[in-house]
Amino acid sequence: MRPLFLTVVCFLFLSTAPVLAATCGNGPNGFEAWKADFIANSKRYGLKQRTVKSALQNVKYNSKVIRLDRNQKSFKLSFQQFYAKRVNNAMIRRGKKLGKTYTRLFNRIEKKYGVPAPVILAIWGLETNYGGYLGNMPVLQSLATLAYDCRRSKFFTNELVNALKDRHVAEITAIVRFQTPDRQDDGGRDAVFLFDAVEKAGISLAQLLAA
């Protein structure tokens, strides 16, 4: 009976053990294997395999993303140097104006996540000039590359999963993609779109900072 008992125990253990992700890497050689494993284990992340395969099938390792990630010059500056280089009065005025425009939205976000409006506005302004800079890097390619890279694999795997859960990749890319708040109200349609985009950006930042 004992051999049979051990066999049953081993079978149950193997059938319930978590699926291990493919090993991260520090170069392009293992990326395709990592991607294949990620696609194969889509359900583990709450994703549909067909959706993930379609989204990532043409995604390649991007060495430029890694190079930029390793060479973020802002981290080499003192706070005073960074402030002098990146912040100006016009940015501050615009941030205050947007804070007033979306007061109720930011109050709701702060109440839920504990992240105050000035923090969200500061990041929004510094990273995208309040939506004026839309970015020029492919989002899924960048996230997949960083998820595979060993430096912060766990963090960016989570970001990649969040992006894939939204068909338009809105939750994770809203910070980069939403339109600038200077758009005119076209019968209310642009205003609704803009509010929705700002809301997604604010919530994405708040969730990231509160995690």
Coordinates of C-alpha atoms in Angstrom, one line a residue, residues 47-193:
L47 CA -5.6 35.6 -20.0
K48 CA -6.9 33.9 -23.1
Q49 CA -4.1 32.1 -24.9
R50 CA -5.5 33.0 -28.3
T51 CA -5.5 36.7 -27.4
V52 CA -2.0 36.6 -26.0
K53 CA -0.6 34.7 -29.0
S54 CA -2.2 37.2 -31.4
A55 CA -0.8 40.1 -29.5
L56 CA 2.7 38.8 -29.1
Q57 CA 3.3 36.7 -32.1
N58 CA 5.3 39.4 -33.9
V59 CA 6.9 40.9 -30.8
K60 CA 10.7 40.8 -30.8
Y61 CA 13.3 41.5 -28.2
N62 CA 14.1 45.2 -28.3
S63 CA 17.7 46.0 -27.3
K64 CA 17.0 49.7 -27.4
V65 CA 14.5 49.4 -24.6
I66 CA 17.1 47.7 -22.4
R67 CA 19.7 50.3 -23.3
L68 CA 17.4 53.1 -22.3
D69 CA 16.3 51.3 -19.2
R70 CA 20.0 50.9 -18.1
N71 CA 20.9 54.5 -18.9
Q72 CA 18.3 56.7 -17.3
K73 CA 20.3 59.9 -16.8
S74 CA 17.8 61.5 -14.5
F75 CA 18.8 59.1 -11.7
K76 CA 22.3 60.5 -11.8
L77 CA 21.2 64.0 -11.0
S78 CA 20.7 65.6 -7.7
F79 CA 17.1 66.8 -6.9
Q80 CA 18.2 70.4 -7.5
Q81 CA 19.7 69.5 -10.9
F82 CA 16.7 67.5 -11.9
Y83 CA 14.3 70.2 -10.9
A84 CA 16.2 72.9 -12.8
K85 CA 16.3 70.8 -15.9
R86 CA 12.8 69.4 -16.0
V87 CA 10.5 71.8 -14.2
N88 CA 9.4 75.3 -15.1
N89 CA 6.7 77.8 -14.1
A90 CA 4.5 77.0 -17.1
M91 CA 4.4 73.3 -16.2
I92 CA 3.5 74.3 -12.6
R93 CA 0.7 76.6 -13.7
R94 CA -0.8 74.0 -16.0
G95 CA -0.6 71.4 -13.4
K96 CA -2.6 73.6 -11.0
K97 CA -5.1 74.4 -13.7
L98 CA -5.7 70.7 -14.4
G99 CA -5.9 69.9 -10.7
K100 CA -8.8 72.4 -10.4
T101 CA -10.5 71.1 -13.6
Y102 CA -10.4 67.5 -12.3
T103 CA -10.8 68.2 -8.6
R104 CA -13.6 65.7 -8.0
L105 CA -11.8 63.0 -10.0
F106 CA -8.5 63.4 -8.1
N107 CA -10.4 63.5 -4.7
R108 CA -12.0 60.2 -5.6
I109 CA -8.7 58.7 -6.5
E110 CA -7.0 59.9 -3.4
K111 CA -9.9 58.6 -1.2
K112 CA -9.6 55.1 -2.8
Y113 CA -5.8 54.8 -3.2
G114 CA -4.4 57.3 -0.8
V115 CA -2.3 59.1 -3.5
P116 CA -2.8 62.9 -3.5
A117 CA -3.5 64.9 -6.7
P118 CA -0.2 66.8 -6.6
V119 CA 1.8 63.6 -6.8
I120 CA -0.2 62.3 -9.8
L121 CA -0.1 65.7 -11.5
A122 CA 3.7 65.9 -11.0
I123 CA 4.3 62.5 -12.6
W124 CA 1.8 63.2 -15.4
G125 CA 3.6 66.5 -16.2
L126 CA 7.1 65.2 -16.0
E127 CA 6.5 62.0 -18.0
T128 CA 4.3 63.2 -20.8
N129 CA 3.9 66.9 -20.4
Y130 CA 0.3 66.3 -19.5
G131 CA -0.4 64.1 -22.5
G132 CA 1.5 66.3 -25.0
Y133 CA 4.1 63.7 -25.5
L134 CA 2.6 60.4 -26.8
G135 CA 5.7 58.3 -26.9
N136 CA 7.4 56.5 -29.8
M137 CA 8.1 53.0 -28.5
P138 CA 5.9 50.0 -29.2
V139 CA 4.1 49.3 -25.9
L140 CA 3.8 45.6 -26.0
Q141 CA 7.3 45.1 -27.4
S142 CA 8.7 47.3 -24.7
L143 CA 6.8 45.6 -21.9
A144 CA 7.6 42.1 -23.1
T145 CA 11.3 42.9 -23.4
L146 CA 11.4 44.3 -19.9
A147 CA 9.3 41.4 -18.5
Y148 CA 11.8 38.9 -19.9
D149 CA 14.8 41.0 -18.7
C150 CA 16.0 39.9 -15.3
R151 CA 16.4 43.3 -13.7
R152 CA 12.7 43.8 -12.9
S153 CA 11.1 40.8 -14.5
K154 CA 8.3 40.3 -11.9
F155 CA 7.2 44.0 -12.0
F156 CA 7.1 44.2 -15.8
T157 CA 5.5 40.8 -16.2
N158 CA 2.6 42.2 -14.1
E159 CA 2.5 45.3 -16.3
L160 CA 2.5 43.2 -19.4
V161 CA -0.4 41.1 -18.0
N162 CA -2.4 44.3 -17.2
A163 CA -1.8 45.6 -20.7
L164 CA -3.0 42.4 -22.3
K165 CA -6.1 42.3 -20.2
D166 CA -7.3 45.5 -21.8
R167 CA -7.9 45.1 -25.5
H168 CA -6.8 48.6 -26.2
V169 CA -3.9 48.4 -23.8
A170 CA -5.5 51.5 -22.1
E171 CA -4.8 50.9 -18.4
I172 CA -1.0 50.7 -18.7
T173 CA -0.5 53.1 -21.6
A174 CA -3.0 55.8 -20.7
I175 CA -0.1 57.8 -19.3
V176 CA 1.5 57.9 -22.7
R177 CA -1.4 57.8 -25.1
F178 CA -4.2 60.0 -23.9
Q179 CA -4.8 63.2 -25.7
T180 CA -3.6 66.6 -24.4
P181 CA -6.3 68.5 -22.4
D182 CA -6.3 71.3 -24.8
R183 CA -8.8 69.6 -27.1
Q184 CA -12.0 71.4 -27.9
D185 CA -15.3 69.9 -26.7
D186 CA -16.9 68.5 -29.8
G187 CA -20.5 68.2 -28.7
G188 CA -19.4 66.5 -25.5
R189 CA -17.8 63.5 -27.2
D190 CA -14.2 64.7 -26.9
A191 CA -14.9 65.8 -23.3
V192 CA -16.1 62.4 -22.3
F193 CA -13.2 60.7 -24.0

